[in-house]
Amino acid sequence: MKSSRIPGFYNMSVEQRRDLLKKAIDFSSEELDDLYINEPLSIDTADKMIENVIGTFQLPLGLGLNFLINGKEYVIPMAIEEASVVASASHIAKIVRSAGGFQTEATERVMIGQIQVVGCPDFQLAKQALLNEKESLINAANAAYPSIVNRGGGAEDLEVRILNEESDSKYGQMLVLHIYVDTRDAMGANIINTMVESIAPVVEEITEGKVYLRILSNYADKCLARARCVIPPEMLITGDYSGEEVRDGVIHAYEFAASDPYRAVTHNKGIMNGIDPVVIATGNDWRAVEAGAHAYASRHGSYGSMTTWSKDENENLVGEIELPMSLGTVGGATRVHPLAGLSLSIMNIESAKELAQVIVAVGLAQNLGALKALATDGIQKGHMALHSRSVAIAAGASGEMIDIIAEKLIEQKQIRVGKAKELVEQYKK
Ligand code: NDP
């Protein structure tokens, strides 16, 4: 799309939004209709993706708007069941674009494979022996998956660690070989698992130990994406709150999360509210991204915030995020689920590195949306108003009744299923 700023999108009908999308992206009307109206994920495809299939499970797919990232416009598909997330991300993206947009970057896409070796007669000698064979082990790993080397990636380095060396350790001593692999645009689980399984017998021979686990690590701390935004206080004015008050409230909220795991978990859940929907919409493995992100939030020894918020010398609010992003634009379900392909086309994403950067920017936006609301009016006002339609549906409303009941719930300031049930009964009479 030329611009991610689409005024009035919120008030359009679903049909109008789809028409706009059809005009904006390189999909024919029939292709889009097939994806939306007919079966987006056919039962035959689903039956080949996992085991014991009985159906498919759908989620709402919305568009996060207003994102300007490194000067490029992004309309961002988000698959999520929770009300107010898409609205909040779009609201913050609108503020950030007025301040120049998000700045992002990513490291090379180096993923880690692990081989566990136990029972070595001498662990130090075994470690040294592996390091002596570094080049041949890397070559052997690449020989097991030559296509990734042809794509400009492949195994590049290895490291050896000895765990539980202390004599009082309650766990047995073991040696762990890490192989570092550039997986290009793939998340790389299958690439890496193939490599570590293929070199395991040689590792056993060299170390004279016994190999047990051979698998990728989801702690992808060499495959990082970062995003940053700088917002002048005047752009943060909210109701009766001055921009400085909002800025300081956000910084205090961050400091709370940075010092207390009880708060950090909720703070980070809000960040994942932005990240997971894009990971899911692009067909990626959200458990892998979740696991890596939470582990990274503990890298300083205790669980903390995934973001930082501070004030710069010009009194601006500065937000930053850095997270591992083990995901791809190829492989896994990204090219199997039709909506995943559609999502990548809507964003006009060209590489996994670019996708990772977009996703962390959405996480940062989502975090600011939550902190700004929490530091001012609280989240219930906005959240419950948007949640009211789900409450009406849960109480048995359908069709035009949904909006009528939802409005009554907001008017009466009682957004509860019990109240909604009463209103549904009254409406039916
Ligand atoms: P795939 O094996 O499905 O796909 C990767 C392949 O795509 C590459 O080997 C390559 O094959 C091809 N390819 C095409 N274009 C490119 C490109 N530009 N860059 C890189 N590769 C390209 O996927 P992954 O290895 O990424 O594995 C991801 C899947 O593994 C996910 O579904 C995940 O859920 C699952 N998984 C996750 C685990 C975990 O997280 N612990 C464990 C096990 C599985 P070629 O060169 O031959 O064309």
Short mmCIF file of C-alpha atoms and ligand atoms in Angstrom, two decimals:
data_model
loop_
_atom_site.label_atom_id
_atom_site.label_comp_id
_atom_site.label_asym_id
_atom_site.label_seq_id
_atom_site.Cartn_x
_atom_site.Cartn_y
_atom_site.Cartn_z
CA MET A 1 0.00 0.00 0.00
CA LYS A 2 1.24 3.52 -0.82
CA SER A 3 0.43 4.77 2.66
CA SER A 4 -0.45 2.93 5.84
CA ARG A 5 -2.44 5.97 6.94
CA ILE A 6 -6.04 5.17 5.95
CA PRO A 7 -8.38 7.63 7.68
CA GLY A 8 -11.79 6.19 8.55
CA PHE A 9 -10.75 2.54 8.06
CA TYR A 10 -12.15 1.77 11.50
CA ASN A 11 -15.63 2.92 10.49
CA MET A 12 -15.74 1.08 7.14
CA SER A 13 -17.67 -2.13 6.64
CA VAL A 14 -15.66 -5.33 6.23
CA GLU A 15 -16.63 -5.29 2.52
CA GLN A 16 -15.30 -1.75 2.07
CA ARG A 17 -12.05 -2.67 3.80
CA ARG A 18 -11.61 -5.71 1.53
CA ASP A 19 -12.32 -3.64 -1.57
CA LEU A 20 -9.65 -1.19 -0.53
CA LEU A 21 -7.20 -4.04 -0.02
CA LYS A 22 -8.02 -5.56 -3.43
CA LYS A 23 -7.16 -2.25 -5.09
CA ALA A 24 -3.97 -1.84 -3.10
CA ILE A 25 -2.21 -5.19 -3.41
CA ASP A 26 -1.22 -7.48 -6.19
CA PHE A 27 -3.92 -10.10 -5.70
CA SER A 28 -6.83 -10.65 -8.08
CA SER A 29 -10.36 -10.23 -6.74
CA GLU A 30 -10.93 -13.96 -7.16
CA GLU A 31 -7.79 -14.82 -5.22
CA LEU A 32 -8.82 -12.55 -2.38
CA ASP A 33 -12.37 -13.89 -2.35
CA ASP A 34 -10.98 -17.39 -2.24
CA LEU A 35 -8.86 -16.50 0.73
CA TYR A 36 -11.52 -14.64 2.67
CA ILE A 37 -14.91 -15.89 1.74
CA ASN A 38 -14.28 -19.44 0.66
CA GLU A 39 -12.15 -21.64 2.85
CA PRO A 40 -8.89 -19.76 3.66
CA LEU A 41 -7.26 -22.96 4.87
CA SER A 42 -8.69 -25.98 3.09
CA ILE A 43 -9.36 -29.08 5.12
CA ASP A 44 -7.12 -31.07 2.76
CA THR A 45 -4.19 -28.73 3.43
CA ALA A 46 -4.91 -28.74 7.17
CA ASP A 47 -4.95 -32.54 7.17
CA LYS A 48 -1.43 -32.53 5.72
CA MET A 49 -0.13 -29.95 8.20
CA ILE A 50 -0.80 -31.77 11.49
CA GLU A 51 -2.20 -35.07 12.73
CA ASN A 52 -5.73 -36.19 13.66
CA VAL A 53 -7.34 -33.20 11.94
CA ILE A 54 -11.07 -32.65 12.42
CA GLY A 55 -11.34 -29.05 11.24
CA THR A 56 -9.67 -25.65 11.28
CA PHE A 57 -9.75 -22.93 13.94
CA GLN A 58 -10.14 -19.32 12.87
CA LEU A 59 -9.08 -16.04 14.45
CA PRO A 60 -10.04 -12.48 13.47
CA LEU A 61 -7.49 -10.95 11.08
CA GLY A 62 -7.24 -7.15 11.40
CA LEU A 63 -4.90 -4.55 9.93
CA GLY A 64 -2.56 -2.47 12.07
CA LEU A 65 -2.32 0.93 10.35
CA ASN A 66 -0.10 4.01 10.34
CA PHE A 67 3.23 2.19 10.68
CA LEU A 68 6.22 4.05 9.26
CA ILE A 69 9.37 2.00 9.77
CA ASN A 70 12.76 3.15 8.43
CA GLY A 71 10.82 5.47 6.13
CA LYS A 72 8.71 2.64 4.62
CA GLU A 73 4.93 2.41 5.00
CA TYR A 74 3.58 -0.83 6.50
CA VAL A 75 0.02 -2.05 6.79
CA ILE A 76 0.34 -4.91 9.27
CA PRO A 77 -1.92 -7.98 9.39
CA MET A 78 -2.63 -9.11 12.96
CA ALA A 79 -4.40 -12.37 13.85
CA ILE A 80 -5.73 -12.08 17.39
CA GLU A 81 -8.85 -12.74 19.48
CA GLU A 82 -8.36 -9.87 21.96
CA ALA A 83 -10.21 -6.56 21.47
CA SER A 84 -8.35 -3.23 21.46
CA VAL A 85 -4.90 -4.57 20.48
CA VAL A 86 -5.13 -3.59 16.79
CA ALA A 87 -6.66 -0.21 17.68
CA SER A 88 -3.97 0.52 20.25
CA ALA A 89 -1.09 -0.44 17.93
CA SER A 90 -2.53 1.76 15.17
CA HIS A 91 -3.06 4.67 17.57
CA ILE A 92 0.54 4.60 18.77
CA ALA A 93 1.89 4.08 15.24
CA LYS A 94 0.05 7.27 14.25
CA ILE A 95 1.80 9.21 17.02
CA VAL A 96 5.19 7.70 16.19
CA ARG A 97 4.84 8.43 12.45
CA SER A 98 4.26 12.12 13.30
CA ALA A 99 7.55 11.94 15.21
CA GLY A 100 9.40 10.47 12.21
CA GLY A 101 8.48 6.79 12.55
CA PHE A 102 10.26 3.76 14.01
CA GLN A 103 13.94 3.12 13.41
CA THR A 104 14.85 -0.55 13.29
CA GLU A 105 17.78 -2.85 12.60
CA ALA A 106 18.62 -6.54 12.79
CA THR A 107 21.70 -8.69 13.26
CA GLU A 108 22.59 -11.43 10.79
CA ARG A 109 20.16 -14.35 11.01
CA VAL A 110 22.38 -16.77 12.89
CA MET A 111 20.55 -19.59 14.63
CA ILE A 112 22.04 -22.11 17.06
CA GLY A 113 22.10 -25.92 16.98
CA GLN A 114 23.05 -27.88 20.10
CA ILE A 115 24.61 -31.31 20.53
CA GLN A 116 24.70 -32.76 24.04
CA VAL A 117 27.53 -35.18 24.88
CA VAL A 118 27.76 -37.07 28.18
CA GLY A 119 30.21 -39.58 29.62
CA CYS A 120 33.41 -38.21 28.04
CA PRO A 121 36.49 -39.77 29.72
CA ASP A 122 38.03 -36.27 29.91
CA PHE A 123 35.75 -33.30 29.19
CA GLN A 124 38.54 -30.75 28.74
CA LEU A 125 40.35 -32.99 26.25
CA ALA A 126 37.08 -33.67 24.46
CA LYS A 127 36.39 -29.92 24.20
CA GLN A 128 39.84 -29.25 22.78
CA ALA A 129 39.54 -32.15 20.35
CA LEU A 130 36.28 -30.72 18.99
CA LEU A 131 37.79 -27.25 18.64
CA ASN A 132 40.75 -28.79 16.76
CA GLU A 133 38.23 -30.26 14.29
CA LYS A 134 36.19 -27.07 14.02
CA GLU A 135 36.66 -26.58 10.29
CA SER A 136 35.92 -30.16 9.33
CA LEU A 137 32.80 -30.21 11.57
CA ILE A 138 31.51 -27.01 9.96
CA ASN A 139 32.19 -28.46 6.51
CA ALA A 140 30.39 -31.68 7.45
CA ALA A 141 27.36 -29.73 8.71
CA ASN A 142 27.23 -27.78 5.46
CA ALA A 143 27.60 -30.95 3.41
CA ALA A 144 24.46 -32.24 5.15
CA TYR A 145 22.45 -29.22 3.90
CA PRO A 146 24.20 -27.83 0.81
CA SER A 147 21.17 -25.86 -0.44
CA ILE A 148 21.40 -23.34 2.41
CA VAL A 149 25.08 -22.79 1.53
CA ASN A 150 24.06 -22.18 -2.08
CA ARG A 151 21.63 -19.57 -0.79
CA GLY A 152 24.53 -17.71 0.88
CA GLY A 153 24.01 -19.14 4.37
CA GLY A 154 25.05 -22.27 6.24
CA ALA A 155 27.13 -23.23 9.28
CA GLU A 156 29.76 -20.58 10.07
CA ASP A 157 31.18 -21.22 13.47
CA LEU A 158 31.06 -23.48 16.51
CA GLU A 159 31.66 -23.25 20.21
CA VAL A 160 31.99 -25.86 22.93
CA ARG A 161 30.78 -25.47 26.51
CA ILE A 162 31.15 -27.74 29.51
CA LEU A 163 28.17 -27.71 31.88
CA ASN A 164 28.09 -28.69 35.56
CA GLU A 165 31.85 -28.74 36.07
CA GLU A 166 31.54 -27.91 39.77
CA SER A 167 32.05 -30.98 41.95
CA ASP A 168 28.91 -30.14 44.00
CA SER A 169 26.65 -29.74 40.94
CA LYS A 170 23.45 -31.75 41.34
CA TYR A 171 23.45 -32.53 37.62
CA GLY A 172 25.87 -34.67 35.67
CA GLN A 173 28.72 -33.11 33.74
CA MET A 174 28.13 -32.70 30.02
CA LEU A 175 29.66 -31.12 26.98
CA VAL A 176 27.52 -29.04 24.65
CA LEU A 177 28.53 -28.18 21.13
CA HIS A 178 26.93 -25.09 19.62
CA ILE A 179 26.92 -24.76 15.86
CA TYR A 180 26.05 -21.34 14.44
CA VAL A 181 24.12 -21.38 11.19
CA ASP A 182 22.98 -18.53 8.96
CA THR A 183 19.52 -19.71 7.92
CA ARG A 184 18.82 -16.76 5.55
CA ASP A 185 15.05 -16.30 5.24
CA ALA A 186 14.08 -19.52 7.01
CA MET A 187 13.48 -19.93 10.73
CA GLY A 188 15.84 -22.84 10.27
CA ALA A 189 14.68 -25.55 12.67
CA ASN A 190 14.75 -28.28 10.05
CA ILE A 191 17.98 -27.03 8.50
CA ILE A 192 19.73 -27.04 11.87
CA ASN A 193 18.22 -30.29 13.11
CA THR A 194 19.42 -32.01 9.94
CA MET A 195 22.92 -30.60 10.43
CA VAL A 196 23.30 -31.53 14.10
CA GLU A 197 21.91 -35.02 13.56
CA SER A 198 24.34 -35.60 10.69
CA ILE A 199 27.48 -34.56 12.57
CA ALA A 200 26.54 -36.23 15.86
CA PRO A 201 28.31 -39.57 15.09
CA VAL A 202 31.58 -37.72 14.35
CA VAL A 203 31.17 -35.70 17.55
CA GLU A 204 30.74 -38.95 19.47
CA GLU A 205 33.88 -40.37 17.90
CA ILE A 206 35.97 -37.27 18.63
CA THR A 207 34.81 -36.88 22.24
CA GLU A 208 34.62 -40.60 23.12
CA GLY A 209 31.36 -39.73 24.86
CA LYS A 210 27.72 -40.46 24.11
CA VAL A 211 25.52 -38.02 22.21
CA TYR A 212 21.93 -37.59 23.38
CA LEU A 213 20.13 -34.41 22.26
CA ARG A 214 20.68 -32.89 18.81
CA ILE A 215 18.39 -29.94 18.21
CA LEU A 216 18.12 -26.22 17.53
CA SER A 217 18.05 -23.81 20.49
CA ASN A 218 15.10 -21.45 20.59
CA TYR A 219 17.25 -19.02 22.56
CA ALA A 220 18.21 -17.23 19.34
CA ASP A 221 20.42 -14.57 20.87
CA LYS A 222 22.45 -14.21 17.69
CA CYS A 223 19.38 -13.46 15.62
CA LEU A 224 18.17 -10.18 17.12
CA ALA A 225 15.91 -7.38 15.93
CA ARG A 226 15.75 -3.90 17.43
CA ALA A 227 13.33 -1.00 17.19
CA ARG A 228 13.44 2.54 18.57
CA CYS A 229 11.13 5.53 18.65
CA VAL A 230 11.63 9.09 19.89
CA ILE A 231 8.49 11.08 20.73
CA PRO A 232 8.31 14.74 21.73
CA PRO A 233 6.12 15.23 24.83
CA GLU A 234 3.58 17.43 23.02
CA MET A 235 2.59 14.40 20.93
CA LEU A 236 1.72 12.46 24.07
CA ILE A 237 -0.96 14.79 25.49
CA THR A 238 -3.88 12.60 26.57
CA GLY A 239 -7.13 14.15 27.87
CA ASP A 240 -6.21 16.36 30.81
CA TYR A 241 -2.69 14.89 31.08
CA SER A 242 0.20 16.97 29.79
CA GLY A 243 2.73 15.33 27.47
CA GLU A 244 5.38 15.52 30.22
CA GLU A 245 3.06 13.74 32.67
CA VAL A 246 2.38 10.97 30.16
CA ARG A 247 6.09 10.64 29.32
CA ASP A 248 7.06 10.43 32.99
CA GLY A 249 4.22 7.98 33.68
CA VAL A 250 5.50 5.72 30.91
CA ILE A 251 9.05 5.87 32.31
CA HIS A 252 7.81 5.08 35.83
CA ALA A 253 5.78 2.17 34.43
CA TYR A 254 8.89 0.84 32.68
CA GLU A 255 10.96 1.15 35.86
CA PHE A 256 8.29 -0.82 37.72
CA ALA A 257 8.54 -3.63 35.15
CA ALA A 258 12.34 -3.49 35.18
CA SER A 259 12.39 -3.98 38.96
CA ASP A 260 9.56 -6.45 39.57
CA PRO A 261 8.86 -9.76 37.81
CA TYR A 262 5.17 -9.61 38.85
CA ARG A 263 4.82 -6.45 36.79
CA ALA A 264 7.36 -7.47 34.09
CA VAL A 265 5.33 -10.52 33.09
CA THR A 266 2.24 -8.38 32.45
CA HIS A 267 4.29 -5.64 30.79
CA ASN A 268 5.85 -8.22 28.46
CA LYS A 269 2.51 -9.91 27.83
CA GLY A 270 1.38 -6.54 26.45
CA ILE A 271 4.42 -6.49 24.14
CA MET A 272 3.63 -10.02 22.93
CA ASN A 273 0.06 -8.77 22.26
CA GLY A 274 1.65 -6.90 19.37
CA ILE A 275 4.25 -9.48 18.38
CA ASP A 276 2.25 -12.74 18.39
CA PRO A 277 -0.56 -11.58 16.07
CA VAL A 278 1.94 -10.74 13.31
CA VAL A 279 3.92 -13.93 13.94
CA ILE A 280 0.68 -15.92 13.65
CA ALA A 281 -0.61 -13.98 10.61
CA THR A 282 2.62 -14.78 8.76
CA GLY A 283 2.40 -18.51 9.55
CA ASN A 284 5.37 -18.49 11.90
CA ASP A 285 5.99 -20.58 15.01
CA TRP A 286 4.82 -18.25 17.79
CA ARG A 287 5.85 -20.65 20.55
CA ALA A 288 9.45 -20.35 19.35
CA VAL A 289 9.28 -16.54 19.33
CA GLU A 290 7.55 -16.45 22.75
CA ALA A 291 10.07 -18.80 24.37
CA GLY A 292 13.05 -16.88 22.99
CA ALA A 293 11.63 -13.47 23.94
CA HIS A 294 10.93 -14.38 27.57
CA ALA A 295 14.33 -16.05 28.00
CA TYR A 296 15.99 -12.93 26.57
CA ALA A 297 14.10 -10.82 29.11
CA SER A 298 15.96 -12.81 31.81
CA ARG A 299 19.43 -12.45 30.35
CA HIS A 300 20.67 -10.12 33.11
CA GLY A 301 19.95 -12.71 35.81
CA SER A 302 16.32 -11.98 36.67
CA TYR A 303 13.18 -11.60 34.56
CA GLY A 304 12.77 -8.00 33.42
CA SER A 305 11.26 -5.72 30.80
CA MET A 306 11.62 -6.47 27.08
CA THR A 307 11.63 -2.72 26.39
CA THR A 308 13.30 0.35 27.88
CA TRP A 309 11.74 3.83 28.15
CA SER A 310 13.75 6.94 28.98
CA LYS A 311 14.00 10.69 28.38
CA ASP A 312 16.64 12.17 26.07
CA GLU A 313 18.45 15.51 26.38
CA ASN A 314 15.59 17.22 24.49
CA GLU A 315 12.97 15.91 26.95
CA ASN A 316 11.65 13.43 24.35
CA LEU A 317 10.35 10.00 25.32
CA VAL A 318 12.67 7.32 23.92
CA GLY A 319 11.50 3.71 23.59
CA GLU A 320 13.70 0.76 22.64
CA ILE A 321 13.22 -2.96 22.22
CA GLU A 322 15.64 -5.78 21.34
CA LEU A 323 14.48 -9.38 21.01
CA PRO A 324 15.49 -12.66 19.38
CA MET A 325 13.28 -13.28 16.36
CA SER A 326 13.48 -16.87 15.17
CA LEU A 327 11.08 -16.71 12.26
CA GLY A 328 11.04 -16.86 8.50
CA THR A 329 9.42 -15.74 5.30
CA VAL A 330 9.92 -19.24 3.87
CA GLY A 331 9.58 -22.69 5.41
CA GLY A 332 7.22 -24.11 8.00
CA ALA A 333 3.65 -22.91 7.48
CA THR A 334 4.68 -19.59 5.90
CA ARG A 335 4.16 -20.90 2.38
CA VAL A 336 1.52 -23.48 3.26
CA HIS A 337 -1.17 -21.41 4.95
CA PRO A 338 -2.66 -19.16 2.22
CA LEU A 339 -3.27 -16.27 4.60
CA ALA A 340 0.41 -16.25 5.59
CA GLY A 341 1.35 -15.47 1.98
CA LEU A 342 -1.34 -12.82 1.88
CA SER A 343 0.02 -11.24 5.07
CA LEU A 344 3.54 -11.01 3.66
CA SER A 345 2.14 -9.45 0.46
CA ILE A 346 0.11 -6.88 2.39
CA MET A 347 3.24 -5.81 4.26
CA ASN A 348 5.37 -6.02 1.11
CA ILE A 349 8.01 -7.86 3.11
CA GLU A 350 11.08 -9.10 1.24
CA SER A 351 13.15 -10.92 3.84
CA ALA A 352 13.03 -12.54 7.26
CA LYS A 353 15.30 -9.77 8.55
CA GLU A 354 12.76 -7.16 7.46
CA LEU A 355 9.85 -9.12 8.99
CA ALA A 356 11.70 -9.40 12.31
CA GLN A 357 12.19 -5.62 12.41
CA VAL A 358 8.56 -4.90 11.63
CA ILE A 359 7.44 -7.29 14.35
CA VAL A 360 9.57 -5.75 17.10
CA ALA A 361 8.32 -2.29 16.08
CA VAL A 362 4.74 -3.52 16.58
CA GLY A 363 5.75 -4.91 19.99
CA LEU A 364 7.21 -1.53 20.98
CA ALA A 365 4.06 0.29 19.79
CA GLN A 366 1.85 -2.11 21.71
CA ASN A 367 3.88 -1.60 24.86
CA LEU A 368 3.57 2.17 24.63
CA GLY A 369 -0.18 1.84 23.98
CA ALA A 370 -0.61 -0.11 27.22
CA LEU A 371 1.75 2.05 29.32
CA LYS A 372 0.20 5.31 28.07
CA ALA A 373 -3.29 4.10 28.97
CA LEU A 374 -2.14 2.69 32.33
CA ALA A 375 -0.30 5.89 33.23
CA THR A 376 -3.40 8.02 32.43
CA ASP A 377 -7.05 6.88 32.41
CA GLY A 378 -6.33 3.17 32.99
CA ILE A 379 -7.00 0.55 30.35
CA GLN A 380 -10.53 -0.46 31.24
CA LYS A 381 -12.25 2.56 29.67
CA GLY A 382 -10.98 1.95 26.15
CA HIS A 383 -10.57 -1.78 26.45
CA MET A 384 -14.03 -2.55 27.78
CA ALA A 385 -15.73 -0.34 25.20
CA LEU A 386 -14.03 -2.36 22.46
CA HIS A 387 -14.62 -5.59 24.37
CA SER A 388 -18.36 -4.89 24.71
CA ARG A 389 -19.22 -6.56 21.40
CA SER A 390 -17.52 -9.80 22.47
CA VAL A 391 -19.46 -9.60 25.76
CA ALA A 392 -22.71 -9.17 23.83
CA ILE A 393 -21.91 -12.19 21.63
CA ALA A 394 -20.99 -14.27 24.71
CA ALA A 395 -24.42 -13.38 26.14
CA GLY A 396 -26.19 -14.74 23.05
CA ALA A 397 -26.58 -11.62 20.87
CA SER A 398 -26.35 -12.08 17.11
CA GLY A 399 -26.68 -9.96 13.95
CA GLU A 400 -27.73 -6.35 14.47
CA MET A 401 -28.48 -7.09 18.12
CA ILE A 402 -24.71 -7.21 18.85
CA ASP A 403 -24.06 -3.49 18.33
CA ILE A 404 -27.31 -2.48 20.07
CA ILE A 405 -26.51 -4.51 23.19
CA ALA A 406 -22.85 -3.40 23.13
CA GLU A 407 -23.86 0.27 23.03
CA LYS A 408 -26.31 -0.21 25.93
CA LEU A 409 -23.56 -1.90 27.98
CA ILE A 410 -21.24 1.08 27.36
CA GLU A 411 -24.01 3.62 28.15
CA GLN A 412 -24.84 1.86 31.39
CA LYS A 413 -21.13 1.40 32.20
CA GLN A 414 -21.75 -2.29 32.94
CA ILE A 415 -19.77 -4.32 30.42
CA ARG A 416 -20.54 -7.70 31.96
CA VAL A 417 -21.96 -10.90 30.48
CA GLY A 418 -24.65 -11.04 33.21
CA LYS A 419 -25.91 -7.56 32.30
CA ALA A 420 -25.67 -8.37 28.59
CA LYS A 421 -27.82 -11.49 29.12
CA GLU A 422 -30.52 -9.35 30.77
CA LEU A 423 -30.42 -6.93 27.82
CA VAL A 424 -30.58 -9.78 25.28
CA GLU A 425 -33.68 -11.16 27.04
CA GLN A 426 -35.31 -7.71 27.03
CA TYR A 427 -34.46 -7.24 23.34
CA LYS A 428 -35.95 -10.60 22.41
CA LYS A 429 -39.22 -9.66 24.14
P1 NDP B 1 11.59 -25.63 6.31
O1 NDP B 1 12.48 -26.78 6.45
O2 NDP B 1 10.13 -25.85 6.10
O3 NDP B 1 12.07 -24.68 5.14
C1 NDP B 1 13.36 -24.18 5.01
C2 NDP B 1 13.77 -24.42 3.58
O4 NDP B 1 13.21 -23.45 2.71
C3 NDP B 1 15.25 -24.26 3.36
O5 NDP B 1 15.91 -25.39 3.77
C4 NDP B 1 15.34 -24.05 1.88
O6 NDP B 1 15.34 -25.31 1.23
C5 NDP B 1 14.01 -23.36 1.55
N1 NDP B 1 14.23 -21.96 1.18
C6 NDP B 1 13.67 -21.32 0.11
N2 NDP B 1 14.06 -20.06 0.06
C7 NDP B 1 14.88 -19.82 1.10
C8 NDP B 1 15.57 -18.67 1.60
N3 NDP B 1 15.50 -17.49 0.98
N4 NDP B 1 16.28 -18.79 2.74
C9 NDP B 1 16.34 -19.96 3.40
N5 NDP B 1 15.71 -21.10 2.97
C10 NDP B 1 14.99 -21.03 1.84
O7 NDP B 1 11.66 -24.62 7.54
P2 NDP B 1 12.67 -24.35 8.70
O8 NDP B 1 13.94 -25.12 8.60
O9 NDP B 1 12.78 -22.88 8.76
O10 NDP B 1 11.86 -24.89 9.96
C11 NDP B 1 10.76 -24.19 10.47
C12 NDP B 1 9.72 -25.17 10.97
O11 NDP B 1 10.28 -26.06 11.92
C13 NDP B 1 8.58 -24.47 11.68
O12 NDP B 1 7.38 -25.02 11.17
C14 NDP B 1 8.75 -24.88 13.13
O13 NDP B 1 7.51 -24.93 13.79
C15 NDP B 1 9.38 -26.23 13.02
N6 NDP B 1 10.16 -26.75 14.15
C16 NDP B 1 10.49 -25.99 15.23
C17 NDP B 1 11.26 -26.50 16.26
C18 NDP B 1 11.63 -25.61 17.40
O14 NDP B 1 11.33 -24.43 17.39
N7 NDP B 1 12.33 -26.09 18.43
C19 NDP B 1 11.72 -27.90 16.23
C20 NDP B 1 11.34 -28.59 15.02
C21 NDP B 1 10.58 -28.04 14.03
P3 NDP B 1 16.00 -25.52 -0.21
O15 NDP B 1 17.24 -24.70 -0.22
O16 NDP B 1 16.26 -26.97 -0.27
O17 NDP B 1 14.98 -25.03 -1.20
#
